Coordinates of C-alpha atoms in Angstrom, one line a residue:
M1 CA -28.3 -13.2 8.6
S2 CA -27.4 -11.4 12.0
K3 CA -25.1 -8.8 13.1
K4 CA -23.1 -11.1 14.9
K5 CA -23.2 -13.7 11.8
R6 CA -22.3 -11.0 9.7
T7 CA -19.5 -10.3 11.9
G8 CA -18.3 -13.1 12.5
A9 CA -17.9 -15.1 8.8
A10 CA -16.2 -11.5 8.0
L11 CA -14.0 -12.5 11.0
A12 CA -12.9 -16.0 9.6
A13 CA -12.2 -14.0 6.5
A14 CA -9.9 -11.7 7.5
A15 CA -8.3 -13.8 10.3
A16 CA -7.3 -16.2 7.9
T17 CA -5.2 -13.6 6.4
L18 CA -3.2 -12.7 9.7
A19 CA -0.1 -15.1 9.7
A20 CA 2.0 -12.4 10.5
G21 CA 0.0 -10.1 8.7
L22 CA 0.2 -10.7 5.4
A23 CA -1.7 -13.1 3.5
G24 CA -1.5 -16.0 1.4
A25 CA -3.5 -17.3 -2.0
G26 CA -5.3 -20.1 -3.4
P27 CA -7.6 -21.9 -3.6
A28 CA -7.7 -24.5 -0.6
S29 CA -9.5 -28.4 0.2
A30 CA -10.2 -30.2 2.7
G31 CA -6.7 -30.7 4.7
P32 CA -3.6 -28.6 5.0
V33 CA -2.3 -26.0 2.4
T34 CA 0.6 -23.9 1.2
L35 CA 0.2 -21.1 -0.5
G36 CA 2.5 -18.1 -1.9
L37 CA 1.7 -14.5 -2.1
D38 CA 4.4 -11.3 -3.6
Y39 CA 3.3 -7.7 -2.0
Q40 CA 5.0 -4.4 -2.4
C41 CA 5.5 -3.0 1.1
T42 CA 6.8 0.9 0.7
F43 CA 9.6 1.0 3.7
P44 CA 10.9 5.5 4.8
L45 CA 13.7 5.9 3.1
L46 CA 13.3 2.6 0.6
G47 CA 10.4 3.3 -1.3
P48 CA 9.1 0.0 -2.0
Q49 CA 10.7 -3.7 -1.5
P50 CA 9.4 -6.8 -2.1
V51 CA 8.0 -9.3 0.3
R52 CA 6.9 -13.0 0.1
V53 CA 5.0 -14.6 1.6
E54 CA 3.9 -18.2 2.5
L55 CA 1.2 -19.5 3.9
G56 CA -0.1 -22.7 6.1
A57 CA -3.0 -23.5 6.7
D58 CA -6.0 -26.3 7.2
V59 CA -9.5 -25.9 5.7
P60 CA -12.3 -27.6 5.6
G61 CA -14.2 -28.6 2.3
Q62 CA -17.6 -28.2 3.8
V63 CA -19.1 -27.3 6.2
G64 CA -23.2 -27.4 6.2
V65 CA -25.9 -25.4 7.1
G66 CA -26.1 -24.5 10.7
A67 CA -23.2 -26.5 11.8
V68 CA -20.3 -24.7 13.6
M69 CA -17.1 -24.8 11.3
P70 CA -14.4 -24.9 13.2
G71 CA -11.9 -21.5 13.4
I72 CA -9.2 -22.0 11.0
V73 CA -5.3 -22.1 12.0
V74 CA -3.1 -20.4 9.7
D75 CA 0.6 -20.0 9.8
S76 CA 3.1 -18.2 7.8
V77 CA 6.6 -16.9 7.3
S78 CA 6.8 -13.6 5.3
T79 CA 10.5 -13.4 3.7
V80 CA 11.7 -9.0 3.8
N81 CA 14.9 -8.5 1.5
A82 CA 18.4 -7.7 2.6
E83 CA 17.9 -4.1 1.0
S84 CA 15.5 -3.9 4.0
T85 CA 18.2 -5.6 6.8
R86 CA 20.4 -2.8 5.9
A87 CA 18.5 0.5 6.1
L88 CA 17.4 -0.8 9.2
T89 CA 20.8 -2.7 11.3
A90 CA 21.8 1.6 9.9
L91 CA 19.3 2.5 12.5
D92 CA 20.0 0.5 14.8
A93 CA 17.5 -1.7 15.3
V94 CA 18.0 -4.8 16.4
T95 CA 14.1 -6.0 17.1
L96 CA 11.1 -5.4 14.8
E97 CA 7.5 -6.2 15.9
G98 CA 4.4 -4.6 15.2
S99 CA 1.0 -5.1 13.9
A100 CA -1.0 -5.8 10.7
L101 CA -3.9 -4.6 8.7
A102 CA -4.8 -7.0 6.0
E103 CA -7.9 -6.8 3.6
A104 CA -10.3 -9.7 3.3
T105 CA -13.8 -10.7 1.8
L106 CA -15.8 -13.8 2.0
T107 CA -18.4 -14.5 -0.3
V108 CA -21.5 -17.0 0.8
P109 CA -24.6 -17.7 -0.7
E110 CA -26.2 -15.1 1.8
M111 CA -23.4 -12.1 1.4
P112 CA -23.0 -13.4 -3.0
D113 CA -21.6 -9.0 -3.4
G114 CA -19.2 -10.4 -0.2
L115 CA -18.3 -8.2 2.4
P116 CA -15.1 -6.1 2.6
V117 CA -13.7 -6.3 6.2
A118 CA -10.1 -5.3 8.1
V119 CA -8.7 -6.5 10.7
D120 CA -5.6 -6.2 12.7
S121 CA -2.9 -8.8 13.9
A122 CA -0.1 -8.6 16.2
L123 CA 3.6 -9.0 14.1
E124 CA 5.8 -11.9 16.3
K125 CA 8.4 -10.0 17.1
T126 CA 11.8 -10.4 15.5
R127 CA 15.2 -10.3 15.4
L128 CA 17.3 -8.5 12.5
P129 CA 20.2 -10.4 11.1
A130 CA 23.6 -8.2 10.7
S131 CA 22.9 -8.8 7.4
G132 CA 20.8 -10.4 4.7
E133 CA 17.2 -10.8 4.2
F134 CA 15.6 -12.1 7.4
T135 CA 11.4 -13.5 8.0
V136 CA 8.5 -13.1 10.3
K137 CA 6.4 -16.0 11.6
G138 CA 2.4 -15.6 12.6
R139 CA -0.5 -17.2 13.9
G140 CA -4.3 -16.1 13.5
R141 CA -6.6 -18.2 13.9
S142 CA -10.7 -17.4 12.6
P143 CA -13.5 -17.9 15.5
D144 CA -16.0 -21.2 14.6
L145 CA -18.8 -19.8 12.2
T146 CA -22.6 -20.4 11.4
F147 CA -23.8 -20.3 8.2
S148 CA -27.6 -20.3 7.2
E149 CA -27.6 -20.8 3.5
P150 CA -26.3 -23.7 1.0
G151 CA -23.8 -23.3 -1.6
P152 CA -20.1 -22.0 -2.4
G153 CA -18.2 -20.0 -0.3
K154 CA -15.0 -18.6 -0.9
I155 CA -12.4 -16.2 1.1
T156 CA -10.7 -13.3 -0.7
V157 CA -7.4 -11.5 0.3
G158 CA -6.3 -8.2 -0.6
D159 CA -4.1 -5.9 0.4
L160 CA -1.8 -4.8 3.6
V161 CA -1.3 -1.9 6.3
L162 CA 1.6 -2.6 8.9
T163 CA 2.6 -1.2 11.6
L164 CA 6.6 -1.7 12.8
T165 CA 8.7 0.0 15.6
P166 CA 12.4 -1.4 15.2
R167 CA 13.6 -1.5 18.3
T168 CA 17.7 -0.6 19.5
T169 CA 19.5 -2.8 22.2
D170 CA 18.2 -1.1 24.7
G171 CA 14.9 -1.4 23.5
G172 CA 13.7 1.9 22.8
P173 CA 12.5 2.7 18.9
S174 CA 15.4 3.0 16.4
G175 CA 15.8 6.6 14.1
L176 CA 13.0 5.4 12.6
G177 CA 10.0 5.2 15.7
T178 CA 7.3 3.6 14.4
F179 CA 6.3 4.1 11.1
E180 CA 3.3 2.9 8.8
S181 CA 4.0 0.8 5.8
E182 CA 1.6 0.2 2.9
C183 CA 1.4 -3.6 0.5
T184 CA 0.7 -4.0 -2.4
Q185 CA -0.4 -7.0 -3.8
D186 CA 1.5 -7.8 -7.2
P187 CA -0.8 -7.6 -10.3
G188 CA -1.7 -11.4 -12.0
Q189 CA -2.0 -13.6 -8.9
N190 CA -4.4 -15.6 -7.6
N191 CA -5.9 -13.9 -4.0
V192 CA -8.3 -16.8 -3.4
L193 CA -7.2 -18.1 0.1
A194 CA -9.9 -20.4 0.6
E195 CA -13.0 -21.9 -0.8
F196 CA -15.1 -24.3 0.7
F197 CA -19.1 -25.7 -0.2
V198 CA -21.9 -25.3 3.1
V199 CA -23.8 -28.1 2.8
D200 CA -27.6 -29.0 3.3
E201 CA -28.3 -32.4 4.4
D202 CA -31.9 -32.1 5.3
G203 CA -32.6 -30.0 2.1
E204 CA -34.3 -32.0 -1.2
N205 CA -32.9 -31.2 -4.4
P206 CA -35.3 -30.2 -6.8
T207 CA -36.1 -32.9 -9.4
G208 CA -37.5 -32.1 -12.9
E209 CA -37.0 -31.6 -16.3
Y210 CA -35.4 -27.6 -17.5
A211 CA -34.9 -25.7 -20.2
F212 CA -32.5 -23.3 -20.4
A213 CA -30.8 -20.5 -22.5
L214 CA -26.7 -20.3 -23.0
D215 CA -25.5 -16.9 -23.3
G216 CA -21.3 -16.5 -23.0
S217 CA -18.4 -16.6 -24.8
S218 CA -15.2 -18.2 -24.7
G219 CA -11.6 -16.5 -25.2
I220 CA -9.2 -18.2 -27.1
K221 CA -5.7 -18.0 -25.3
A222 CA -4.1 -19.0 -28.8
S223 CA -5.9 -15.8 -31.2
G224 CA -6.8 -13.2 -28.4
E225 CA -9.7 -13.3 -29.4
T226 CA -13.5 -14.0 -28.4
L227 CA -16.0 -16.1 -29.8
P228 CA -19.9 -15.6 -28.9
L229 CA -21.4 -18.4 -27.6
T230 CA -25.3 -18.9 -28.0
G231 CA -27.3 -21.9 -27.9
A232 CA -29.7 -24.0 -25.1
L233 CA -29.8 -26.8 -22.5
G234 CA -32.4 -29.0 -21.7
A235 CA -31.5 -30.7 -18.1
A236 CA -32.9 -33.7 -16.6
I237 CA -32.5 -33.1 -13.0
D238 CA -32.8 -36.5 -10.6
G239 CA -31.6 -36.1 -6.9
T240 CA -28.2 -34.4 -7.3
S241 CA -27.4 -36.2 -11.0
L242 CA -28.0 -34.5 -14.3
T243 CA -28.3 -35.2 -17.7
A244 CA -28.4 -32.2 -21.0
D245 CA -28.4 -32.0 -23.7
L246 CA -26.5 -29.0 -25.2
A247 CA -27.3 -27.4 -28.7
L248 CA -25.1 -24.4 -29.7
G249 CA -25.6 -22.0 -32.4
P250 CA -23.3 -20.8 -35.1
S251 CA -20.4 -17.8 -34.7
K252 CA -17.9 -16.1 -35.7
T253 CA -13.9 -15.4 -34.6
G254 CA -11.1 -13.7 -36.1
T255 CA -7.3 -15.0 -35.8
R256 CA -4.2 -13.9 -37.6
I257 CA -1.4 -16.3 -40.1
F258 CA 2.1 -14.7 -40.6
G259 CA 1.5 -13.2 -37.5
F260 CA -0.5 -10.1 -39.9
L261 CA -3.3 -11.4 -42.4
P262 CA -6.9 -10.6 -40.7
V263 CA -9.0 -14.0 -40.5
T264 CA -12.7 -14.2 -40.3
V265 CA -13.6 -17.7 -38.6
D266 CA -17.3 -19.8 -39.3
V267 CA -17.7 -21.5 -36.3
A268 CA -20.1 -24.6 -35.3
F269 CA -20.1 -27.2 -32.8
A270 CA -21.0 -30.9 -32.8
A271 CA -22.1 -32.2 -28.8
Q272 CA -21.4 -35.3 -29.0
G273 CA -23.2 -37.5 -26.6
E274 CA -25.4 -36.1 -23.4
T275 CA -23.5 -33.6 -21.4
T276 CA -23.9 -35.5 -17.9
G277 CA -23.4 -33.8 -14.5
T278 CA -24.1 -33.3 -10.6
L279 CA -26.7 -30.1 -8.8
K280 CA -25.5 -30.6 -4.7
D281 CA -25.3 -28.1 -2.2
G282 CA -26.4 -25.8 -4.7
A283 CA -22.7 -26.4 -6.5
L284 CA -23.8 -27.3 -10.1
T285 CA -20.8 -29.1 -12.6
T286 CA -21.4 -30.5 -16.1
T287 CA -19.0 -32.1 -18.6
S288 CA -19.2 -32.0 -22.5
K289 CA -18.1 -33.4 -25.2
V290 CA -18.0 -30.5 -28.3
V291 CA -15.9 -31.5 -32.3
T292 CA -15.9 -27.2 -33.0
R293 CA -16.2 -27.5 -36.7
L294 CA -15.1 -24.6 -39.4
P295 CA -17.1 -24.4 -42.7
S296 CA -15.1 -21.1 -43.3
F297 CA -11.3 -18.6 -43.3
S298 CA -11.6 -16.0 -45.4
V299 CA -9.1 -13.5 -45.4
F300 CA -10.5 -9.2 -44.4
G301 CA -13.1 -11.6 -43.5
V302 CA -14.1 -11.4 -47.9
I303 CA -11.2 -14.1 -50.0
P304 CA -11.6 -17.5 -48.6
I305 CA -8.5 -19.7 -47.8
G306 CA -9.2 -22.4 -45.8
G307 CA -12.4 -24.7 -43.8
G308 CA -15.2 -26.9 -45.7
D309 CA -17.9 -29.9 -44.7
A310 CA -15.1 -32.0 -43.1
C311 CA -12.8 -28.9 -41.5
R312 CA -13.0 -29.3 -37.7
T313 CA -11.0 -30.3 -34.6
A314 CA -9.3 -33.8 -34.9
G315 CA -11.2 -35.1 -31.9
P316 CA -13.7 -33.5 -28.7
S317 CA -13.3 -30.8 -26.2
D318 CA -13.6 -31.7 -23.3
L319 CA -15.9 -29.1 -21.9
T320 CA -16.3 -28.9 -18.1
L321 CA -18.4 -26.3 -16.7
T322 CA -18.5 -25.1 -12.9
S323 CA -21.4 -22.8 -11.1
E324 CA -20.1 -19.7 -10.2
T325 CA -22.1 -19.0 -7.4
A326 CA -25.7 -21.4 -6.2
F327 CA -27.2 -22.3 -9.0
D328 CA -31.3 -22.8 -8.9
P329 CA -32.8 -24.4 -11.9
E330 CA -35.8 -22.3 -11.3
T331 CA -34.0 -18.9 -11.6
G332 CA -30.4 -20.2 -13.5
G333 CA -26.7 -18.5 -12.6
A334 CA -23.2 -18.1 -14.5
L335 CA -21.2 -21.2 -15.3
K336 CA -17.5 -21.2 -16.1
G337 CA -14.4 -23.2 -17.4
T338 CA -11.2 -23.9 -19.2
Y339 CA -10.5 -26.7 -22.2
A340 CA -8.3 -27.2 -24.8
L341 CA -9.1 -26.7 -29.2
P342 CA -7.0 -30.0 -30.4
P343 CA -5.4 -28.9 -33.7
L344 CA -7.7 -29.0 -36.9
T345 CA -8.0 -32.0 -40.1
G346 CA -9.2 -30.8 -43.6
C347 CA -9.6 -27.8 -43.9
G348 CA -7.5 -27.9 -46.9
A349 CA -3.8 -26.4 -47.8
L350 CA -4.0 -24.4 -45.2
T351 CA -4.6 -26.1 -42.6
D352 CA -1.6 -26.6 -41.1
V353 CA -0.9 -22.7 -40.8
L354 CA -4.1 -22.4 -39.6
S355 CA -4.6 -24.9 -36.9
P356 CA -2.5 -22.8 -35.1
S357 CA -4.1 -19.9 -34.7
L358 CA -6.9 -21.1 -33.0
T359 CA -6.2 -24.4 -31.0
G360 CA -4.1 -25.2 -28.2
P361 CA -4.9 -25.8 -24.3
D362 CA -6.0 -23.3 -21.9
N363 CA -8.8 -21.2 -23.6
T364 CA -12.0 -19.8 -21.3
I365 CA -15.9 -20.2 -21.2
N366 CA -17.9 -18.4 -20.1
V367 CA -21.6 -18.2 -19.9
T368 CA -25.2 -18.3 -18.4
L369 CA -28.1 -20.0 -18.0
T370 CA -31.3 -19.0 -18.0
P371 CA -34.5 -20.4 -17.9
K372 CA -36.8 -20.6 -21.3
E373 CA -39.4 -22.7 -19.0
A374 CA -39.4 -24.7 -15.8
G375 CA -41.6 -27.9 -15.0
R376 CA -41.4 -31.0 -13.1

């Protein structure tokens, strides 16, 4: 990828964060979207203060290789709290203006490790109220882009540095002069501004049979424990369609009952029918139905308290996995997803105690498929 294209792509990521010099976050699809992100911005005399940003954009869901992706227009409204208003008006400030330096990262197949960038943006001059919170509006537009490789792409946003000048009624600077305010994202937020696909409309998908080794883990929300995963996937790819046989090996995990007793759990899996999916423009999606069996529960790993041949989830889990980056069946790749574990049945007298310690929604799964052999 040329230096000019890398620079343009980087500016696209950062320009999307520039509305009011502050950025929203969350995945975007084709069409308008409204997103929000919380920051802590450090102001003179006050220290860290909360700033809420609401972002609106119209992001295309896909763009062709070599085609022009039109610039993304991003509007935002940033809300500053009443405490900041009191501090500014106490120094006779009546307006606020300035600029912002926004961090962003663009990840596409030709830049899989991401390209960090920082871009300046002018803030709209804003009149301050006598009291209460106030808002700052802004608009940013990314340049037109061209990508050279197919696959998934995403734009993430990071922290901000604001350069602000409060002004008095005569237009001169207030007692604060011009100052910088560093803004840090509150932790635990999704900072993906947009996800999209670069598609090769003239390219051909691989066709043939492939065998993969599977390795990874699942995070069980109810127990807070990790379940190691191993196995194999034999896949047949025909154009954009995929069918596969999934085999997961036995495993072990842990949990607690009554809030304090540690329990070791033997786990086995039974796939229900074929795995199906699609592979298009480097984006792999697979869907499987899997019943989880629990042959043994033992306190301290020694004293059996449940399990057996009939111990299993009451129904199959629907496992939908998607590739994290462009997936090539010749080299494999990573997939991730979330799923629910249905309640347990047939596990003995303590079934009603054991079931809630493991089952429920929002379990995570991350696996890597590595080719064992590939043939066409």
